[in-house]
Amino acid sequence: MSTLNVHGISLYYETHGNPEAPPVLLLSGLGGVGASWGSQIARFAGKYHVILPDQRGTGRTTRALNGYTTRQLAADMASLVEELGVGPVHVVGASTGGAIAQYMALERPWLVRSLTLSSTFARFDAFTSREFEVRRRLAAEWDRRDLLSSYSLFLFGPRYTREHPEAVVRWIDRAAALPAHPDDRRIGLARIDMIAAHDTFARLGEIAQPTLVLCGEHNFCTPLPLSEELAHGIAGAALTVLAEAGELIELEQPARFFTEVSGFIDGLGAPARMVRRAER
């Protein structure tokens, strides 16, 4: 458990697994907290060197009131990789994390060995824009637990909720129990505005890193056409659609998610070069 002072914030992060193993940076979704990866942390740590940050404004990272663009958050994460001297890393980004990962690949390409873009997007379409207009109104007015309960309808596939209602309730309970901060609502709205403004569509052809795109068949938060757009725009990208899954593939189908991502990473082999930690 460590912090890095960078770009006006104290960035909290954890590392797990063998430091000599291939490095994997796990970037979470809109909530921004590294711990939201749940059982995937131990799965990845059993095989890789895992870097697990809390994003700007979330978890144990500074509740900054500015800097909410996916480009800035990518710069935050790039600075972390540079500080640790472990790049190029395999970046696994879920939803908002995938948007951040795109900017890392575009603007710090030497730090990124591969991209896994799960349940994410290059830009919002008409459906997603309307969805997040509604979600922003809810975030501005509802209390945390009611808000999370409503979010669960967007995030979990209908079959998973039908067959595992207790797991969905546990997810709501854990997220609702996180420590509150007076600026959480303001920051939450800024983060929604951040992803609504994200747009790398015109630059997808510049991404040269090997890329795996994952999407659930029943993803109602960032639906399949957004993943198809990513896979079409990034040369050589592979698209895998997981049957019955919603937005949170990593929680709904944890074994399948890890198998898909680790198989992709392992198939790439060792990187050509490593970024070394700067001498102090």
CSV table of C-alpha atoms in Angstrom, one decimal, residues 24-29 34 36-45 47-48 50 52 90-95 97-98 101 115-120 155 160 212-217 219 222 227 240-243 245-266:
chain,number,residue,atom,x,y,z
A,24,VAL,CA,-0.5,-5.8,-15.4
A,25,LEU,CA,-2.2,-2.5,-14.6
A,26,LEU,CA,-5.9,-3.0,-13.6
A,27,LEU,CA,-8.0,0.1,-14.2
A,28,SER,CA,-11.5,0.0,-12.8
A,29,GLY,CA,-14.7,1.5,-14.0
A,34,GLY,CA,-9.0,-0.7,-7.4
A,36,SER,CA,-13.7,-3.2,-7.2
A,37,TRP,CA,-11.9,-5.9,-9.2
A,38,GLY,CA,-12.8,-8.3,-6.5
A,39,SER,CA,-11.6,-11.9,-7.0
A,40,GLN,CA,-9.7,-10.9,-10.1
A,41,ILE,CA,-7.0,-9.3,-8.0
A,42,ALA,CA,-5.9,-12.7,-6.6
A,43,ARG,CA,-6.4,-14.4,-9.9
A,44,PHE,CA,-4.1,-12.0,-11.7
A,45,ALA,CA,-1.6,-11.8,-8.8
A,47,LYS,CA,0.4,-15.1,-12.4
A,48,TYR,CA,1.4,-11.5,-12.9
A,50,VAL,CA,-0.5,-6.5,-10.4
A,52,LEU,CA,-3.9,-1.6,-8.6
A,90,HIS,CA,-0.4,-4.9,-20.0
A,91,VAL,CA,-3.3,-2.5,-19.3
A,92,VAL,CA,-6.6,-4.1,-18.5
A,93,GLY,CA,-9.3,-1.5,-18.4
A,94,ALA,CA,-13.0,-2.0,-17.6
A,95,SER,CA,-15.5,0.7,-18.8
A,97,GLY,CA,-10.7,2.2,-17.2
A,98,GLY,CA,-10.8,1.2,-20.8
A,101,ALA,CA,-6.2,2.9,-21.2
A,115,LEU,CA,-4.6,-3.3,-24.1
A,116,THR,CA,-7.6,-5.3,-22.8
A,117,LEU,CA,-10.7,-3.1,-23.3
A,118,SER,CA,-13.6,-4.5,-21.4
A,119,SER,CA,-17.1,-3.1,-21.6
A,120,THR,CA,-15.9,0.2,-22.9
A,155,LEU,CA,-24.4,-3.1,-14.8
A,160,TYR,CA,-27.1,-13.1,-13.5
A,212,LEU,CA,-8.4,-7.5,-27.0
A,213,VAL,CA,-11.9,-6.1,-26.8
A,214,LEU,CA,-14.4,-7.8,-24.5
A,215,CYS,CA,-18.1,-7.2,-24.2
A,216,GLY,CA,-21.1,-9.0,-22.6
A,217,GLU,CA,-23.9,-10.0,-24.9
A,219,ASN,CA,-24.4,-5.2,-21.7
A,222,THR,CA,-21.9,0.2,-22.7
A,227,SER,CA,-17.1,-2.5,-28.6
A,240,THR,CA,-14.8,-11.5,-27.9
A,241,VAL,CA,-18.5,-11.4,-26.9
A,242,LEU,CA,-19.4,-13.3,-23.7
A,243,ALA,CA,-22.8,-14.9,-23.8
A,245,ALA,CA,-22.9,-11.3,-19.5
A,246,GLY,CA,-23.6,-7.7,-18.7
A,247,GLU,CA,-21.3,-4.8,-18.1
A,248,LEU,CA,-19.4,-6.3,-15.1
A,249,ILE,CA,-18.0,-9.4,-16.9
A,250,GLU,CA,-15.1,-9.6,-14.4
A,251,LEU,CA,-17.7,-10.2,-11.6
A,252,GLU,CA,-20.4,-12.2,-13.4
A,253,GLN,CA,-18.0,-14.6,-15.2
A,254,PRO,CA,-14.7,-14.3,-13.3
A,255,ALA,CA,-13.1,-17.5,-14.5
A,256,ARG,CA,-14.0,-16.9,-18.1
A,257,PHE,CA,-12.8,-13.3,-17.9
A,258,PHE,CA,-9.4,-14.3,-16.5
A,259,THR,CA,-9.0,-17.1,-19.0
A,260,GLU,CA,-9.7,-14.7,-21.9
A,261,VAL,CA,-7.4,-12.0,-20.6
A,262,SER,CA,-4.5,-14.2,-19.4
A,263,GLY,CA,-4.6,-16.3,-22.7
A,264,PHE,CA,-4.3,-13.0,-24.6
A,265,ILE,CA,-1.4,-11.7,-22.5
A,266,ASP,CA,0.5,-15.0,-22.4
